[in-house]
mmCIF file of C-alpha atoms in Angstrom:
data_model
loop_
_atom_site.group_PDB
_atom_site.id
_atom_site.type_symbol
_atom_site.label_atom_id
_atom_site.label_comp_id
_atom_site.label_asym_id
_atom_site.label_seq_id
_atom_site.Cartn_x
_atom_site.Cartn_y
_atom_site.Cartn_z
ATOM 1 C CA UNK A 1 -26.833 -1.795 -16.295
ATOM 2 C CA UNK A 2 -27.983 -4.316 -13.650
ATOM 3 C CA UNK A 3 -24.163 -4.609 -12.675
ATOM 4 C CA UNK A 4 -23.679 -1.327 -12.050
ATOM 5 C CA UNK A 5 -26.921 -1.146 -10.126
ATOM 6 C CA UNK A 6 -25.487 -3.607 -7.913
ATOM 7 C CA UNK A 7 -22.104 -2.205 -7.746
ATOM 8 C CA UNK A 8 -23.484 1.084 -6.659
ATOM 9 C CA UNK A 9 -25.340 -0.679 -3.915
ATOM 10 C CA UNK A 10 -23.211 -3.129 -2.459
ATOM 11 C CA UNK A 11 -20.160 -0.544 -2.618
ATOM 12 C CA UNK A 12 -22.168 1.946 -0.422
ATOM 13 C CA UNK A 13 -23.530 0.209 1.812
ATOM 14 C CA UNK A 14 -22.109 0.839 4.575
ATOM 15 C CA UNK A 15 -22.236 4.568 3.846
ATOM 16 C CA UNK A 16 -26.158 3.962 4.115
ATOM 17 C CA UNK A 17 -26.043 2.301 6.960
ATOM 18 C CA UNK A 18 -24.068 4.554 8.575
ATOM 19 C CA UNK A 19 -26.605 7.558 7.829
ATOM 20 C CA UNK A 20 -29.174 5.773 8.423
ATOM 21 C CA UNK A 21 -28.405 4.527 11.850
ATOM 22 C CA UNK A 22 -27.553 7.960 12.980
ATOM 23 C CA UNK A 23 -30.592 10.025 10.897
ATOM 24 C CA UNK A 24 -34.482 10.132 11.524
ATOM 25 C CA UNK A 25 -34.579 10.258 7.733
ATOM 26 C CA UNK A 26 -35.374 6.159 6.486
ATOM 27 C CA UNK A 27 -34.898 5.143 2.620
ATOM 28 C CA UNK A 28 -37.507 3.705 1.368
ATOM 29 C CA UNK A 29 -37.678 0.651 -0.281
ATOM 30 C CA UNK A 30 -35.843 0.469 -3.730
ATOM 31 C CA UNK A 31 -33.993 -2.446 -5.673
ATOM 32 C CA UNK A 32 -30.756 -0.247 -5.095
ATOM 33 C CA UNK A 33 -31.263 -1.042 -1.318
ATOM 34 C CA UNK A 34 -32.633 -4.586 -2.226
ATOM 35 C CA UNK A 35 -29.322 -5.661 -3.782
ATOM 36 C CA UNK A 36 -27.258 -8.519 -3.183
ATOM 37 C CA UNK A 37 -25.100 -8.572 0.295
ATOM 38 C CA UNK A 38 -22.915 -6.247 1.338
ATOM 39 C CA UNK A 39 -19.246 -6.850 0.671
ATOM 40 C CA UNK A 40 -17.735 -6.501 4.200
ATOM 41 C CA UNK A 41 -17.674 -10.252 4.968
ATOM 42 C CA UNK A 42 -16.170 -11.287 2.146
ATOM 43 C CA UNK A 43 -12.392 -13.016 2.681
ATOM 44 C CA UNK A 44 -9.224 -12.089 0.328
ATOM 45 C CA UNK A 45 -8.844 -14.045 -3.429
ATOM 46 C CA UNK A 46 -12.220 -16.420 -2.898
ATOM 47 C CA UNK A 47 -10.575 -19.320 -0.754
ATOM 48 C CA UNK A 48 -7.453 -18.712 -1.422
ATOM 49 C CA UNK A 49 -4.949 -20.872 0.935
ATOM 50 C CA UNK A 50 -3.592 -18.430 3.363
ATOM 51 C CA UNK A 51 -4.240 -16.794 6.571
ATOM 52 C CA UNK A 52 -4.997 -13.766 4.928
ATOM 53 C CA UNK A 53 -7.832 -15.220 2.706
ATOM 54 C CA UNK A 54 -9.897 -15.809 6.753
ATOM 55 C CA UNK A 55 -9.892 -12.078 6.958
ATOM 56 C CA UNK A 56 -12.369 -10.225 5.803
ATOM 57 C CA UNK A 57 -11.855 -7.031 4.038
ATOM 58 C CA UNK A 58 -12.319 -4.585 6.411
ATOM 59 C CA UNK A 59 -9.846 -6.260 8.645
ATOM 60 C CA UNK A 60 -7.152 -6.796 4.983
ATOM 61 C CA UNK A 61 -7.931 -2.989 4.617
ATOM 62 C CA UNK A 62 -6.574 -1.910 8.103
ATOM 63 C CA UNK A 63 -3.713 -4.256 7.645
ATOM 64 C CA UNK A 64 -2.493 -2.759 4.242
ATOM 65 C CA UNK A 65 -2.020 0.648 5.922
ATOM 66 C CA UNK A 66 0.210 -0.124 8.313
ATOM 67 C CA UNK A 67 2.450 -1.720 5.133
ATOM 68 C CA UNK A 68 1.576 1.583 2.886
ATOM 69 C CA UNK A 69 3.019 3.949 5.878
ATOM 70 C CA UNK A 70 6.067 1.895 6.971
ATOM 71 C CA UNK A 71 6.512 2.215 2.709
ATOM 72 C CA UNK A 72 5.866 5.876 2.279
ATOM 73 C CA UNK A 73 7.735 6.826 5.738
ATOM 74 C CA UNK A 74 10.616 4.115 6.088
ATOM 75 C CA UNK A 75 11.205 2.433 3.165
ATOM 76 C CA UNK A 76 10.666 5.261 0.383
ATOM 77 C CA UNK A 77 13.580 7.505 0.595
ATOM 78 C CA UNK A 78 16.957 6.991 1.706
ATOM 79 C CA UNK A 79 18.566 10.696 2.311
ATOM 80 C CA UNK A 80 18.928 10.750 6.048
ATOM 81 C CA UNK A 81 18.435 14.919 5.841
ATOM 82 C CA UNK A 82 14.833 14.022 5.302
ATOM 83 C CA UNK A 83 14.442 11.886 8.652
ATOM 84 C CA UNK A 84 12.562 14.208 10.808
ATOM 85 C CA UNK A 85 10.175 15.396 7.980
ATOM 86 C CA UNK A 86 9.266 11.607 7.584
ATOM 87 C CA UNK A 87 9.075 11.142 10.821
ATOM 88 C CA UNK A 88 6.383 14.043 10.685
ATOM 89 C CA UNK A 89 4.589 12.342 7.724
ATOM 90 C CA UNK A 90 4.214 9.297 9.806
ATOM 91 C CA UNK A 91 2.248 11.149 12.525
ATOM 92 C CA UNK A 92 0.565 13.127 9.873
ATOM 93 C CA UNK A 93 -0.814 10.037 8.090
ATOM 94 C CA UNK A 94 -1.386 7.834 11.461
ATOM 95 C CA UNK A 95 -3.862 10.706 13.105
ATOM 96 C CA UNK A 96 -5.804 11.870 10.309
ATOM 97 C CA UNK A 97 -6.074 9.178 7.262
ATOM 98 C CA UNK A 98 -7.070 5.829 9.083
ATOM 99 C CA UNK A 99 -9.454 7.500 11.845
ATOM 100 C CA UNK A 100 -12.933 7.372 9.789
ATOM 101 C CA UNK A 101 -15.731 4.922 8.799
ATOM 102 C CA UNK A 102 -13.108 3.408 5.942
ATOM 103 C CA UNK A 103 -16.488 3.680 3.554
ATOM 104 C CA UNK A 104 -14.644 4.998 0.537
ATOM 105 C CA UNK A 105 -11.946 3.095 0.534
ATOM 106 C CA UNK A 106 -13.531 0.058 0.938
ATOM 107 C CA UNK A 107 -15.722 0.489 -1.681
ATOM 108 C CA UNK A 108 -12.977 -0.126 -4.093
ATOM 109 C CA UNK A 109 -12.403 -3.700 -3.154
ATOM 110 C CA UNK A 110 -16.539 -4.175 -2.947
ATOM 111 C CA UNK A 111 -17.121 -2.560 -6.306
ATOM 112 C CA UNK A 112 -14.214 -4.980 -7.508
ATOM 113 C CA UNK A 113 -16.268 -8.189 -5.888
ATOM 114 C CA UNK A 114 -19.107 -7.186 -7.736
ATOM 115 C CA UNK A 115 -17.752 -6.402 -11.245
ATOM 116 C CA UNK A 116 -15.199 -9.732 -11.681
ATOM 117 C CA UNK A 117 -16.134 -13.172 -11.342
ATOM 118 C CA UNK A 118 -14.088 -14.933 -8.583
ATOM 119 C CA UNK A 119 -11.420 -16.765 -11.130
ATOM 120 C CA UNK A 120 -10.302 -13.111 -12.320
ATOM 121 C CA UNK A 121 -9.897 -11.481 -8.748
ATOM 122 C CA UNK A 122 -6.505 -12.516 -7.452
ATOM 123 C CA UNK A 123 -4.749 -11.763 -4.460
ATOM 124 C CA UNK A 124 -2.856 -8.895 -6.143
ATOM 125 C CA UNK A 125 -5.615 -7.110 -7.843
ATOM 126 C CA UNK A 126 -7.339 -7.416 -4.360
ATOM 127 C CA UNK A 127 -3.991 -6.024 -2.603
ATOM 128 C CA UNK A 128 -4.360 -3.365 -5.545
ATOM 129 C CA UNK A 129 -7.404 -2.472 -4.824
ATOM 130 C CA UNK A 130 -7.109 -2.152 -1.271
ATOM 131 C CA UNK A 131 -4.416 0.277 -1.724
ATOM 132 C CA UNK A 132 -6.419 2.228 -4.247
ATOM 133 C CA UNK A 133 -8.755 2.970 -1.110
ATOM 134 C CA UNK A 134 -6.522 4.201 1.056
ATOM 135 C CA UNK A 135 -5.345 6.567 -1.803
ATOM 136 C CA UNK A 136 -9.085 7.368 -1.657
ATOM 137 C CA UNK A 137 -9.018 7.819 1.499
ATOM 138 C CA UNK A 138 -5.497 9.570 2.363
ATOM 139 C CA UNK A 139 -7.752 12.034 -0.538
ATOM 140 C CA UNK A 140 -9.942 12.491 1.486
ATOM 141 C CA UNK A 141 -7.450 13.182 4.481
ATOM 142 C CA UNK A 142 -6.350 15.868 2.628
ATOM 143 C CA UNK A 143 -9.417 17.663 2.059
ATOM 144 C CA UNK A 144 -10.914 17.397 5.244
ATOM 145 C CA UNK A 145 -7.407 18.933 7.056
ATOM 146 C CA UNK A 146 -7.500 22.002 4.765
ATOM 147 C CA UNK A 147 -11.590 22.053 5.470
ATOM 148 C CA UNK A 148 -10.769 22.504 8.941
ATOM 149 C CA UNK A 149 -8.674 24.986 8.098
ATOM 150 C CA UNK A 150 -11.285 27.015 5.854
ATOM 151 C CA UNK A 151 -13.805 26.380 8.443
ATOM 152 C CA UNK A 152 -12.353 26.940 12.077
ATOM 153 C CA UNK A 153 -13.575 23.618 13.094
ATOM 154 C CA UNK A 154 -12.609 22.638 16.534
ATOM 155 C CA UNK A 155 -12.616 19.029 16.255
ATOM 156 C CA UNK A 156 -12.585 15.776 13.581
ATOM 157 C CA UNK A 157 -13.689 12.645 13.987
ATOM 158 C CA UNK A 158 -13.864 12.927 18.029
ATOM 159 C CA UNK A 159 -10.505 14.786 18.376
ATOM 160 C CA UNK A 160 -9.276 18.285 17.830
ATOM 161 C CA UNK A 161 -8.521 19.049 13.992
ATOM 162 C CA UNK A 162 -5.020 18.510 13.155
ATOM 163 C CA UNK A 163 -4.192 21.985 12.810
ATOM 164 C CA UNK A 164 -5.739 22.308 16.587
ATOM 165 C CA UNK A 165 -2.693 20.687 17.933
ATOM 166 C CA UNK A 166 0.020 22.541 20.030
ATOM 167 C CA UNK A 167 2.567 23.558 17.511
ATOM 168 C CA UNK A 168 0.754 22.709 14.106
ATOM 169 C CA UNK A 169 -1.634 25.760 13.361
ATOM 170 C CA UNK A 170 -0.892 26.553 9.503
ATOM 171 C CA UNK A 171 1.845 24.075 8.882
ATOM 172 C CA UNK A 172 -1.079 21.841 8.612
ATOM 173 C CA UNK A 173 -1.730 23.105 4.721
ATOM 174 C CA UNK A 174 1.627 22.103 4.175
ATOM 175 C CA UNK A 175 1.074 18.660 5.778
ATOM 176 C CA UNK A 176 -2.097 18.100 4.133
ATOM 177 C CA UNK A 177 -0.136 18.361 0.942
ATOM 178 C CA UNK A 178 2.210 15.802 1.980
ATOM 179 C CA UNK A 179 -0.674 13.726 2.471
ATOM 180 C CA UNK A 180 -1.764 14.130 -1.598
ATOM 181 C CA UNK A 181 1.322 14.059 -2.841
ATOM 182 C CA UNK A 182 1.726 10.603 -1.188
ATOM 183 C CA UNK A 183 -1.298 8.875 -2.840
ATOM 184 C CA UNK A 184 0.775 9.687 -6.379
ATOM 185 C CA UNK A 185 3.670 7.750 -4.926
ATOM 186 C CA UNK A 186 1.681 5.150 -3.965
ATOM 187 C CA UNK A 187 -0.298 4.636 -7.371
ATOM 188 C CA UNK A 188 3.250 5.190 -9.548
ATOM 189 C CA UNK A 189 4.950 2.174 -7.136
ATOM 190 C CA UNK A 190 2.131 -0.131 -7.381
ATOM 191 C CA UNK A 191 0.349 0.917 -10.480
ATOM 192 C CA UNK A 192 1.905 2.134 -13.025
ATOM 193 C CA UNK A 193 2.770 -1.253 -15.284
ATOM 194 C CA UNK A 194 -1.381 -1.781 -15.154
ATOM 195 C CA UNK A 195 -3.517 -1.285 -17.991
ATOM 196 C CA UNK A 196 -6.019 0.700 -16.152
ATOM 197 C CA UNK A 197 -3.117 2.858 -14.567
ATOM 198 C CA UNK A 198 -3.607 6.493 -16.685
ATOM 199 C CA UNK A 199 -7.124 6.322 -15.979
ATOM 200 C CA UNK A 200 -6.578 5.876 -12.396
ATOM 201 C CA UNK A 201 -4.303 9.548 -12.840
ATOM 202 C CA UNK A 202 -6.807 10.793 -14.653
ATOM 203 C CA UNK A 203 -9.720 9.812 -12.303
ATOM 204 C CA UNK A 204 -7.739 11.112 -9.171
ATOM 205 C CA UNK A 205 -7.026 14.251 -10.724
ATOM 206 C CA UNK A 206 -10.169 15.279 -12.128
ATOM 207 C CA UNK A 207 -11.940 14.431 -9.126
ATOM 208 C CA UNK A 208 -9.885 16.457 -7.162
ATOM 209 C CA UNK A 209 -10.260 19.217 -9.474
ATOM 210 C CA UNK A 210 -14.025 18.648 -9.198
ATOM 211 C CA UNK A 211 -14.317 18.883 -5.333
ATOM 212 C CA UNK A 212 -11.943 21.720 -4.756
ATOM 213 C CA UNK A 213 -14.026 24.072 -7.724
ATOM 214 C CA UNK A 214 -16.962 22.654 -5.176
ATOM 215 C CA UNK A 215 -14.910 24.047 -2.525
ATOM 216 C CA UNK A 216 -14.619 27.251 -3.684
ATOM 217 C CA UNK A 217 -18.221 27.290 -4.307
ATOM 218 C CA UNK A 218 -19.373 26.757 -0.893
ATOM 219 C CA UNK A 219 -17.125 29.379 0.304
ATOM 220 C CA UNK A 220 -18.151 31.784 -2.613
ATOM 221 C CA UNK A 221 -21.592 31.342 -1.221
ATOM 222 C CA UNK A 222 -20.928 32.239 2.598
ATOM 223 C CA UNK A 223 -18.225 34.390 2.618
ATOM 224 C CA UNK A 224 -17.208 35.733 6.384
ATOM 225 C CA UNK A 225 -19.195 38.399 7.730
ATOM 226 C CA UNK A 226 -21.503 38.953 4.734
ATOM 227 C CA UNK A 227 -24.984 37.739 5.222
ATOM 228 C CA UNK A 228 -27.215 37.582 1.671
ATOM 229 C CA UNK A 229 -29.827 34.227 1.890
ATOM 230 C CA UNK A 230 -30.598 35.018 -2.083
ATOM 231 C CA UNK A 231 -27.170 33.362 -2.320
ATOM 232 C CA UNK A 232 -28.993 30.109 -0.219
ATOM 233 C CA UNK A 233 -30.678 28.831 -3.747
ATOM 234 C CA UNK A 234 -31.702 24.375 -3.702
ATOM 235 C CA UNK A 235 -29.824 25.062 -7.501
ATOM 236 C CA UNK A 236 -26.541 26.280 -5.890
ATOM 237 C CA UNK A 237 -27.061 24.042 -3.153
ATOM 238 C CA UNK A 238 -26.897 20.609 -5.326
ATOM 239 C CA UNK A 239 -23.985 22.028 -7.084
ATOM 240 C CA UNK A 240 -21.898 22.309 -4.503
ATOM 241 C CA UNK A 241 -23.119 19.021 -3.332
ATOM 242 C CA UNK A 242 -22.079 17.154 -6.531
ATOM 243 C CA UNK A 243 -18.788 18.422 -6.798
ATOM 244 C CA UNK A 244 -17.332 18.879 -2.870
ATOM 245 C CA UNK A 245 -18.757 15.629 -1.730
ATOM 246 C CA UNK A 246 -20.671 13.215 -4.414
ATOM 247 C CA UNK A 247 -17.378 13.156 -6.876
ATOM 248 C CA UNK A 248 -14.834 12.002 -4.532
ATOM 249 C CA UNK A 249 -17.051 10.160 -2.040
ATOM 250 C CA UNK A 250 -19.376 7.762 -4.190
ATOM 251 C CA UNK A 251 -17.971 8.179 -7.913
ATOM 252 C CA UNK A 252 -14.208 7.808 -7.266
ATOM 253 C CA UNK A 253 -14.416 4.451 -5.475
ATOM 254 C CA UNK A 254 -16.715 2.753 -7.791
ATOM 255 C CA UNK A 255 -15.008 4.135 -10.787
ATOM 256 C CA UNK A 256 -11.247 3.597 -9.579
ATOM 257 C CA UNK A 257 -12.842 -0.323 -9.504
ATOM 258 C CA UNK A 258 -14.573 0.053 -12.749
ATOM 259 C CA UNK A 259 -11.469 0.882 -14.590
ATOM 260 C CA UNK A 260 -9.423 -1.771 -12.428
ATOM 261 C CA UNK A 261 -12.365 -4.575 -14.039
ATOM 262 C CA UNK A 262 -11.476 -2.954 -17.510
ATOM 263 C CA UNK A 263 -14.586 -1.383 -17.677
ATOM 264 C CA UNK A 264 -13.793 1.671 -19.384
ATOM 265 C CA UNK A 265 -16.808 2.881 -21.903
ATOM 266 C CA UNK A 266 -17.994 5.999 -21.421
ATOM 267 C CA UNK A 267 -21.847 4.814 -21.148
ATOM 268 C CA UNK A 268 -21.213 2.773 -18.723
ATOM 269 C CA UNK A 269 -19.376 5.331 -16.591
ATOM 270 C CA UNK A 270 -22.065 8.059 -17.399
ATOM 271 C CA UNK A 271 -24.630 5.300 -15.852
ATOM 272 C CA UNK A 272 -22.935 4.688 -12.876
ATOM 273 C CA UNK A 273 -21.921 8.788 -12.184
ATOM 274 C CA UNK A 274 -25.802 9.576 -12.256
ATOM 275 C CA UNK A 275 -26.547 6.790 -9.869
ATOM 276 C CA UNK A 276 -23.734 7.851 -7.337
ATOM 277 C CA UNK A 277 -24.203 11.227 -7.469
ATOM 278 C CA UNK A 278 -28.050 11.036 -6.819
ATOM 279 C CA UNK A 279 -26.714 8.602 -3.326
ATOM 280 C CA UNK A 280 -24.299 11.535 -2.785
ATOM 281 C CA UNK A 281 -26.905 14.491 -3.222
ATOM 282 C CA UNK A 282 -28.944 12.081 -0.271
ATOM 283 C CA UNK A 283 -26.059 11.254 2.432
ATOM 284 C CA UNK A 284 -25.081 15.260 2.167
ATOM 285 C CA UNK A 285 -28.871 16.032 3.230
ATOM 286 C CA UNK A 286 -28.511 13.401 5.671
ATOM 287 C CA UNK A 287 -24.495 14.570 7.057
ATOM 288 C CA UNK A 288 -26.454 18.402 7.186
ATOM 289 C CA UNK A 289 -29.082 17.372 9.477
ATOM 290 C CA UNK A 290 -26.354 16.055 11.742
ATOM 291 C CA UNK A 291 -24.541 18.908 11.744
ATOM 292 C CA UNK A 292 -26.970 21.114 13.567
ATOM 293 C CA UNK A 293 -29.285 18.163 15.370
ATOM 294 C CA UNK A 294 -26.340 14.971 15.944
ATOM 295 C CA UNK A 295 -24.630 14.353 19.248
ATOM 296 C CA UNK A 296 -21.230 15.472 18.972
ATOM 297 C CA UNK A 297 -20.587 12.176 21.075
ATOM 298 C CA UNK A 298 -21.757 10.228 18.363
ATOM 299 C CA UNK A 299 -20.992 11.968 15.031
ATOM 300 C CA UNK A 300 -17.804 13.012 16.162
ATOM 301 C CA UNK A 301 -17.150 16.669 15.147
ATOM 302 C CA UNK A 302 -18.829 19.583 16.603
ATOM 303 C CA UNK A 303 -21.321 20.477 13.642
ATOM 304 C CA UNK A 304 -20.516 24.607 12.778
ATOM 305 C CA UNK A 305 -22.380 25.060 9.534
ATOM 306 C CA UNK A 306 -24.924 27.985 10.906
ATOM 307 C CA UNK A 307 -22.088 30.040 12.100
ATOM 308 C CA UNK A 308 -19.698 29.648 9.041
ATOM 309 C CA UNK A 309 -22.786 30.505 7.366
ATOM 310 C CA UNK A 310 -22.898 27.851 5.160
ATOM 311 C CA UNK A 311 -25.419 27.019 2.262
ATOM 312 C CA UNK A 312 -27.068 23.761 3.841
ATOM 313 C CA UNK A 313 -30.069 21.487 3.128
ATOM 314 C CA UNK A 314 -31.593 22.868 6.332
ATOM 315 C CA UNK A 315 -31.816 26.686 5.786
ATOM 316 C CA UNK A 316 -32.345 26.108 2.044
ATOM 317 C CA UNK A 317 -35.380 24.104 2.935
ATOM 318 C CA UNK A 318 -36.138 26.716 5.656
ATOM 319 C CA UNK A 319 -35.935 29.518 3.118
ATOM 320 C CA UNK A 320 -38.448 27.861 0.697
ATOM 321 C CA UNK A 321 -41.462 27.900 3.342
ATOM 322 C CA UNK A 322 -40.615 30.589 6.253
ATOM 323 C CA UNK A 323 -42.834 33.603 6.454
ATOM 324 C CA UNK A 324 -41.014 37.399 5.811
ATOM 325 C CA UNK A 325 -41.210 37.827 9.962
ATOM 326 C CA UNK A 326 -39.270 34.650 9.977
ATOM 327 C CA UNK A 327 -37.026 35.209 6.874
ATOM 328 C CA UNK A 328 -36.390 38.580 8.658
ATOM 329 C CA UNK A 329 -35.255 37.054 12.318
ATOM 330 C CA UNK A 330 -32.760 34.589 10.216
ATOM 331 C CA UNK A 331 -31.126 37.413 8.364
ATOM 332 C CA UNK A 332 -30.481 39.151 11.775
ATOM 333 C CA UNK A 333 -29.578 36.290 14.053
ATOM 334 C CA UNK A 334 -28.455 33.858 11.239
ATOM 335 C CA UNK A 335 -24.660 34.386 12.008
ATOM 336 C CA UNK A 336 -24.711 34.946 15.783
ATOM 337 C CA UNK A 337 -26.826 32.348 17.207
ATOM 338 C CA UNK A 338 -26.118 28.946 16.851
ATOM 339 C CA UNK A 339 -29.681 27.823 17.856
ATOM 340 C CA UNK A 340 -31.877 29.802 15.733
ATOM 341 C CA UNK A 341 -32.026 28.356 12.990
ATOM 342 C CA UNK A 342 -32.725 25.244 15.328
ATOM 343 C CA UNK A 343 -35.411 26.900 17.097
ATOM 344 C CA UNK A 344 -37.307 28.029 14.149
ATOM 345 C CA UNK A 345 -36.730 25.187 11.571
ATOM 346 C CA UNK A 346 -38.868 23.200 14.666
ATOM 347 C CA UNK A 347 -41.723 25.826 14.671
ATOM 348 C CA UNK A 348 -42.347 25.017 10.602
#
């Protein structure tokens, strides 16, 4: 148990730094926050003799996509018919896959540090695992570009959403599917003679299942146009929580590694899924808050959860302590106004 308590802390870290740099809310104390050193300056195959092994992992991560594109775009299929939708996968992949924090799909390679000893983690189960996270994270490309979609949003990670562009509009949910299907090439190519390789199918599928039925449950609760705050429940609030974000964003990363150290018990998994989840449930809070109160300039997206309606931390904690005349202005004004709920989650 103590190694998975210090999987789940070093892995994240940087996710908790991140929020916590950015959010007025401060995490107190804990031995999940006490845990040994984050894995970030750690070099490649622990002194191995190679230029690669001064590098440390964030800098071996951003390397390894540059190899995984030239693969999926150049090297992967020969019919020259296919050369200008290739070409489009390329630009697909380069503006919206490699353009975040990295947090996910460096937490493979952490969780890996933590879980083998240094005479078992070789240079090819660390190239393995860095390509794992950018399957995690070309995942996660995927869902935020249909997101966008869902949502209107204007803008991602500081520039306009890929379907934004001149000449994309809906042939982004095709693109975005591109962008899955690759990770499945990816894991086949480099995977597939590996032990641990059908639960790494498994994993990615299920967890994609898990955050898509979260999906539909945030936009169950907000439909367009059709205000009802009974829907805005804490209950159906940490539901869609766990599956839309804490699945894919803490679990998956951690686990992908888990399976990779051939740890593959269920009890062990179940222990490590209710730690994750719990640091999920707390970065969503934390990613709500910036939605309505973050600079734009710093979060990078233009935060549009009041006017899609959606079932956040922020009016569900509203709901739970505003008087009826209050309750009453937010059913009127909840859609239209960008600022009320602002204005009167301040006066509470």
């Amino acid at each position: 148990m103590r190694r998975l308590l210090n999987c789940a802390a070093n892995a994240t870290k940087a996710l908790r730094t991140k929020c916590l740099d950015l959010s007025p809310f401060k995490m107190k104390s804990h031995p999940l926050v006490l845990c040994s050193a984050s894995f970030q300056g750690d070099s490649v195959c622990n002194g191995a003799h190679s230029k690669k092994a001064l590098l440390s992992d964030p800098q071996l991560f951003d390397a390894q996509f540059d190899e995984l594109l030239s693969e999926l775009t150049e090297r992967d299929m020969n019919d020259s018919g296919l050369t200008d939708a290739l070409k489009r996968l390329k630009e697909i992949m380069v503006y919206n896959v490699p353009g975040g924090k990295k947090n996910r799909g460096l937490s493979v390679i952490g969780s890996l540090r933590e879980l083998l000893p240094p005479s078992q983690l070789t240079q090819d189960s660390v190239q393995q695992a860095l390509l794992i996270g950018w399957c995690i994270e070309m995942l996660q490309a995927f869902f935020l570009m249909a997101d966008d979609i869902m949502d209107a949003s204007v803008t991602r990670r500081g520039q306009p959403c890929w379907y934004k562009r001149d000449g994309i509009g809906l042939d982004a949910i095709n693109d975005s599917l591109l962008v899955e299907a690759s990770i499945y090439r990816l894991l086949r190519r480099h995977c597939r003679n590996q032990p641990y390789y059908v639960h790494l199918l498994e994993l990615f599928n299920e967890t994609t299942f898990q955050t898509e039925l979260g999906q539909a449950l945030d936009l169950m609760t907000a439909p367009p146009g059709q205000i009802d705050l009974n829907r805005f429940t804490m209950e159906r609030y940490k539901t869609i929580v766990k599956y839309k974000t804490a699945f894919y964003s803490f679990y998956l990363p951690v686990a992908a590694a888990m399976y990779m150290a051939g740890v593959d018990s269920e009890e062990e998994h179940t222990n490590a899924r209710h730690i994750l989840l719990e640091m999920g449930e707390f970065f969503q809070i934390q990613d709500d808050y910036l939605d309505c109160f973050g600079d734009p300039a710093v979060t990078g997206k233009i935060g549009t959860d009041i006017q899609d309606n959606k079932c956040s931390w922020l009016v569900v904690k509203a709901l739970e302590v505003l008087s009826p005349e209050q309750r009453s202005q937010l059913e009127v004004r909840f859609k239209s106004l960008f600022f009320c709920l602002s204005q009167i989650y301040i006066s509470i």
